[in-house]
Coordinates of C-alpha atoms in Angstrom, one line a residue:
M257 CA 99.5 118.7 121.2
T258 CA 100.3 122.1 121.2
F259 CA 104.8 121.8 123.5
A260 CA 104.9 125.6 124.8
N261 CA 107.6 126.3 122.7
D262 CA 110.5 123.5 123.7
A263 CA 112.3 122.2 121.7
P264 CA 113.9 119.2 122.4
L265 CA 109.7 118.1 123.3
A266 CA 109.1 118.8 120.3
R267 CA 112.0 117.3 118.7
Y268 CA 110.4 114.0 120.7
R269 CA 107.3 113.9 119.0
T270 CA 109.1 114.4 116.2
M271 CA 111.2 111.4 116.1
R272 CA 108.1 109.6 117.4
R273 CA 105.9 110.1 115.0
I274 CA 109.5 108.4 112.1
R275 CA 109.6 105.8 114.5
T276 CA 105.6 105.3 114.4
F277 CA 105.5 105.9 111.0
E278 CA 108.6 102.9 109.8
E279 CA 106.7 101.1 112.0
R280 CA 102.9 100.6 109.9
V281 CA 105.3 100.9 106.8
G282 CA 107.2 97.0 108.1
E283 CA 103.1 96.3 108.9
L284 CA 101.8 97.4 105.7
F285 CA 104.3 95.2 103.8
L286 CA 102.8 91.9 105.8
K287 CA 100.3 92.4 105.0
G288 CA 101.0 92.8 101.6
E289 CA 99.8 96.0 100.7
S290 CA 103.2 97.5 100.1
A291 CA 104.1 98.2 96.0
G292 CA 107.1 96.4 95.1
S293 CA 109.5 93.4 97.2
M294 CA 111.8 95.8 99.0
L295 CA 111.3 98.5 102.2
H296 CA 113.9 99.6 104.3
L297 CA 113.0 100.9 107.6
S298 CA 115.1 103.8 109.1
I299 CA 114.7 102.8 113.3
G300 CA 117.2 103.7 115.3
E301 CA 118.3 106.9 113.4
E302 CA 115.7 108.8 114.2
A303 CA 118.0 111.4 115.4
V304 CA 118.8 112.7 112.4
V305 CA 115.8 115.6 113.9
G306 CA 118.5 116.6 115.5
L307 CA 120.0 118.0 111.9
T308 CA 116.8 118.6 110.1
D309 CA 115.4 121.2 112.7
H310 CA 118.3 123.2 111.3
M311 CA 116.9 123.3 108.0
A312 CA 114.5 125.6 107.0
E313 CA 111.7 126.8 104.0
G314 CA 113.4 126.6 101.2
D315 CA 116.3 124.5 102.1
T316 CA 116.2 121.3 99.5
F317 CA 117.5 118.4 99.8
T318 CA 118.2 114.6 98.8
T319 CA 117.7 111.1 100.5
H320 CA 119.2 107.3 99.8
H321 CA 116.2 104.7 100.0
R322 CA 116.5 104.7 103.9
G323 CA 115.2 108.3 103.9
H324 CA 111.1 108.2 105.0
G325 CA 112.2 109.6 108.7
I326 CA 114.0 112.6 107.2
F327 CA 110.9 113.1 104.4
L328 CA 108.5 113.3 107.8
A329 CA 110.6 115.6 109.8
R330 CA 111.3 117.8 106.9
G331 CA 107.4 118.5 106.9
A332 CA 106.0 114.6 104.6
D333 CA 102.2 114.0 105.3
P334 CA 102.7 111.0 106.4
M335 CA 99.0 109.3 104.5
R336 CA 100.9 110.5 101.3
M337 CA 104.0 108.9 101.7
L338 CA 102.0 105.5 102.9
A339 CA 99.8 106.0 99.9
E340 CA 103.2 106.2 97.9
I341 CA 104.6 103.1 99.5
A342 CA 101.7 101.3 98.5
G343 CA 101.8 102.0 95.1
R344 CA 98.1 104.5 95.3
E345 CA 97.0 107.3 93.4
A346 CA 96.8 109.2 96.7
G347 CA 100.8 109.1 97.1
Y348 CA 103.1 111.6 96.4
C349 CA 103.9 110.2 92.8
R350 CA 100.8 109.1 92.3
G351 CA 102.1 105.6 93.3
K352 CA 105.3 105.2 90.6
G353 CA 108.1 105.6 93.6
G354 CA 107.2 103.8 95.6
S355 CA 109.3 104.2 99.0
M356 CA 112.9 104.5 97.1
H357 CA 111.4 107.0 94.6
I358 CA 109.8 109.5 96.2
A359 CA 110.1 113.3 96.0
D360 CA 108.1 116.4 96.2
R361 CA 109.5 120.0 95.2
G362 CA 106.7 122.0 97.5
L363 CA 109.0 120.1 100.5
G364 CA 112.5 120.6 98.7
H365 CA 112.9 116.9 98.8
L366 CA 114.8 116.5 94.7
G367 CA 114.7 112.6 95.8
A368 CA 115.0 109.7 97.5
N369 CA 117.0 107.2 95.4
A370 CA 118.0 103.5 95.3
I371 CA 122.1 103.7 94.1
V372 CA 123.8 103.6 96.5
G373 CA 125.0 107.5 97.2
G374 CA 122.8 108.8 93.7
G375 CA 121.3 111.3 95.7
I376 CA 124.5 113.5 96.5
P377 CA 125.6 114.7 93.4
H378 CA 122.7 117.0 92.9
V379 CA 123.2 118.1 96.1
V380 CA 125.5 120.3 94.2
G381 CA 123.2 121.3 91.7
A382 CA 121.3 123.1 93.9
G383 CA 123.8 124.1 95.9
I384 CA 125.1 126.5 92.3
T385 CA 121.5 127.3 91.9
A386 CA 121.2 128.9 96.0
R387 CA 124.5 130.8 95.7
N388 CA 123.8 132.7 92.2
T389 CA 120.2 133.6 92.6
G390 CA 121.1 134.7 96.6
T391 CA 118.3 132.9 98.2
R392 CA 120.5 131.5 101.1
A393 CA 119.0 128.5 100.8
V394 CA 121.1 124.7 102.3
S395 CA 121.0 121.5 99.8
V396 CA 121.6 118.4 102.6
A397 CA 122.4 115.7 100.5
F398 CA 121.3 112.7 103.3
F399 CA 123.2 108.6 102.9
G400 CA 124.8 106.1 104.2
D401 CA 128.0 104.5 106.0
G402 CA 127.5 102.3 102.1
G403 CA 128.3 105.7 100.8
M404 CA 131.4 106.2 102.2
G405 CA 132.6 103.8 99.2
Q406 CA 130.7 105.9 96.2
G407 CA 133.4 108.2 94.5
I408 CA 130.9 110.7 93.2
L409 CA 130.7 111.8 96.8
Y410 CA 134.4 113.0 96.9
E411 CA 133.7 114.5 93.6
A412 CA 131.3 116.2 95.2
M413 CA 132.5 117.3 98.6
N414 CA 135.2 118.8 95.8
M415 CA 133.4 120.5 93.8
A416 CA 131.1 121.8 97.4
A417 CA 134.2 123.0 98.8
L418 CA 136.1 125.0 95.6
W419 CA 133.2 127.0 95.1
K420 CA 132.1 127.1 98.4
L421 CA 128.5 126.8 97.6
P422 CA 125.4 125.6 100.9
V423 CA 125.9 122.3 100.6
V424 CA 125.8 119.4 103.5
F425 CA 127.0 116.5 103.0
C426 CA 125.2 114.4 106.3
C427 CA 125.8 110.6 106.7
I428 CA 123.8 108.6 108.6
N429 CA 126.5 105.3 109.8
N430 CA 124.4 102.6 110.8
Q431 CA 126.9 100.1 111.0
Y432 CA 126.4 98.1 108.4
G433 CA 126.1 98.1 103.8
M434 CA 123.6 96.0 103.2
G435 CA 125.3 93.0 105.4
T436 CA 128.8 94.5 105.3
R437 CA 130.0 96.1 108.6
V438 CA 131.8 99.5 108.4
D439 CA 134.9 98.0 109.6
R440 CA 135.1 95.6 106.8
S441 CA 134.6 98.0 104.5
A442 CA 136.5 101.2 105.2
G443 CA 139.8 101.3 106.1
R444 CA 139.7 104.4 107.9
Q445 CA 136.7 104.8 109.9
D446 CA 137.4 108.5 110.8
F447 CA 134.5 109.9 108.3
P448 CA 135.0 113.3 108.8
A449 CA 138.4 113.2 108.7
R450 CA 137.4 112.2 104.9
A451 CA 135.7 115.9 104.5
E452 CA 138.4 117.4 106.0
A453 CA 140.6 116.8 103.4
F454 CA 138.6 118.2 101.1
G455 CA 138.2 121.4 103.3
L456 CA 134.5 121.4 104.3
R457 CA 134.0 122.1 108.2
A458 CA 132.9 118.2 109.3
A459 CA 131.6 117.1 112.6
R460 CA 130.7 113.6 114.7
A461 CA 127.7 113.2 116.6
D462 CA 126.3 110.3 119.0
G463 CA 123.1 108.8 116.9
S464 CA 121.4 107.9 120.3
D465 CA 121.5 111.4 121.1
V466 CA 119.2 113.3 119.6
E467 CA 120.3 116.6 121.3
A468 CA 124.4 116.1 121.0
V469 CA 123.3 115.8 117.0
H470 CA 120.9 119.4 117.2
D471 CA 124.1 121.2 119.0
A472 CA 126.8 119.3 116.0
A473 CA 125.0 120.6 113.4
Q474 CA 124.3 124.4 114.2
A475 CA 127.7 125.0 113.1
I476 CA 127.3 123.2 110.6
V477 CA 124.0 123.9 108.8
E478 CA 124.9 127.6 109.5
G479 CA 128.5 127.5 107.9
A480 CA 126.6 126.0 104.9
R481 CA 124.5 128.9 104.6
D482 CA 127.3 131.3 104.5
G483 CA 129.6 129.0 102.2
Q484 CA 131.1 126.8 104.8
P485 CA 130.7 123.4 103.0
G486 CA 130.3 120.7 106.2
F487 CA 130.1 117.4 106.7
M488 CA 127.9 115.1 109.5
E489 CA 128.3 112.4 110.6
I490 CA 125.6 110.7 112.6
D491 CA 127.3 107.1 115.0
A492 CA 123.5 105.5 114.5
Y493 CA 122.8 101.6 115.0
R494 CA 120.5 99.9 112.8
F495 CA 117.6 98.0 114.9
H496 CA 116.9 96.2 111.5
G497 CA 117.9 94.4 108.9
H498 CA 119.1 95.8 105.0
A499 CA 115.4 95.7 104.0
R500 CA 111.8 94.5 105.5
M501 CA 112.8 90.7 105.0
D502 CA 117.1 90.2 106.1
K503 CA 116.8 88.6 109.3
S504 CA 120.5 90.0 109.3
P505 CA 122.6 86.6 110.0
Y506 CA 125.3 88.5 110.1
R507 CA 125.0 90.1 113.0
T508 CA 124.6 88.3 116.9
P509 CA 121.8 88.9 118.6
E510 CA 124.6 90.3 121.7
E511 CA 125.3 92.4 119.2
E512 CA 121.5 93.9 118.5
E513 CA 121.3 94.0 122.1
E514 CA 124.1 96.8 122.5
G515 CA 123.1 98.7 119.3
R516 CA 119.4 98.2 120.1
A517 CA 120.1 99.6 123.1
R518 CA 120.9 103.1 122.0
D519 CA 118.3 104.0 120.7
P520 CA 117.9 107.4 120.3
L521 CA 113.8 107.4 121.8
A522 CA 114.4 105.9 125.1
T523 CA 117.5 108.8 125.6
A524 CA 115.1 111.3 125.0
R525 CA 113.2 110.0 127.1
T526 CA 115.4 110.3 129.6
S527 CA 116.5 113.3 129.7
L528 CA 112.9 114.9 129.1
A529 CA 110.9 113.4 132.0
D530 CA 107.7 113.2 131.5
D531 CA 106.4 110.4 131.3
T532 CA 102.8 111.1 131.3
L533 CA 102.9 114.0 128.5
L534 CA 104.9 111.5 126.7
D535 CA 102.7 108.8 127.1
T536 CA 100.5 111.4 125.6
I537 CA 102.9 112.1 122.1
D538 CA 103.1 108.3 121.9
A539 CA 99.1 107.6 122.0
E540 CA 99.0 110.5 119.1
A541 CA 101.4 109.4 116.9
E542 CA 99.6 105.6 117.7
A543 CA 96.5 107.4 116.2
E544 CA 98.0 109.8 113.5
M545 CA 99.9 106.3 111.2
D546 CA 96.7 104.0 111.8
T547 CA 94.3 107.3 110.0
A548 CA 97.2 107.2 107.7
M549 CA 97.6 104.0 106.9
K550 CA 93.3 102.7 106.2
T551 CA 93.4 105.7 104.3
A552 CA 96.8 104.9 102.5
I553 CA 94.7 101.2 102.1
A554 CA 91.8 102.8 101.2
A555 CA 92.9 104.8 98.0
T556 CA 92.8 103.4 94.9
P557 CA 96.0 102.4 92.5
P558 CA 96.6 104.8 89.4
A559 CA 94.3 103.8 86.7
S560 CA 96.2 102.0 83.9
D561 CA 95.8 104.5 81.1
T562 CA 98.6 107.0 83.8
M563 CA 101.1 104.7 83.4
F564 CA 103.3 106.9 81.0
Q565 CA 102.1 109.7 83.0
D566 CA 104.7 112.0 84.5
V567 CA 107.3 109.6 83.0
Y568 CA 107.6 111.5 79.0
D569 CA 108.0 114.4 78.1
P570 CA 103.8 115.3 77.8
S571 CA 104.2 116.2 74.3
T572 CA 105.3 113.1 73.6
P573 CA 102.8 110.1 71.6
A574 CA 102.1 107.5 74.6
P575 CA 103.9 104.4 73.9
R576 CA 101.8 101.5 72.3
P577 CA 100.8 98.2 72.8
Q578 CA 103.6 95.7 71.2
R579 CA 99.9 94.5 69.9
A580 CA 99.3 97.0 68.4
R581 CA 102.9 97.8 66.9
L582 CA 103.6 94.0 65.9
A583 CA 99.8 94.0 64.2
D584 CA 101.0 97.1 61.9
V585 CA 104.4 95.6 61.2
L586 CA 102.1 92.5 60.0
E587 CA 100.1 94.3 57.8
E588 CA 102.9 96.4 56.2
R589 CA 104.7 92.6 55.1
A590 CA 100.9 91.1 54.1

């Protein structure tokens, strides 16, 4: 459906698609159709759309292990994403990356990373490329509050400031690094002040309000395009546990109730106020993601003889089975 250029309504639609997609990811896991044993949902963090809306074609980004929604906001096909999470050939990485290692250069996704802070330094390289080629492209590193404890972040921020790179560091602070609350892991929780100490332009926005994030992110992204690297903290709340099987016993029911009350979709619905239209958007998202999940589940897994493709250089001979190598050794000794 069209929105007559109503940007807030379009942002709501993107957030609703992300929320529904993540719910289907959880269902995929419960059906036993997901590849691997770990899935990390970004439900409660959908207001990141306020920043991704300022990104343009040609911009690049990296994500952490909770990056499904960010990729969807940047134009990803939900069926290909679900196929990847399900370990199917139709996925973005032919089913070999799974939930935490999705990438697509065509959409500027330089890679998700299961290592905390692992994708942060990549945007420095992308920023150098953009600066040297004069493309005015921005590269954004998305990470959680756990990434604020990684030394590579501070090296990367310093380099970005020193070389005036078109880079943005975006911390989606969902209050928990796995099971450790942020006030138990950070001696000082003023994250923007850390970035400012390196010379970055910094801002913090309420992650329950996508429009507040959008307003705060505008100067950060535009400044980066002009060679002033930036830092953005989005203060959100992780609705569920660290991974799909984590029942978050380290949080009280009262805390979870209070945190989930900061629902960015509920805030957006209140401000948009057209329940009939919003219900239509919700229904369209449900239908889209139901179709995507059914198609992904029906897709075929990668053939076993493709196991080493996209892993080694194409000119490198494929590894031989262990039994064949042992047979050769035994034959030589005979």
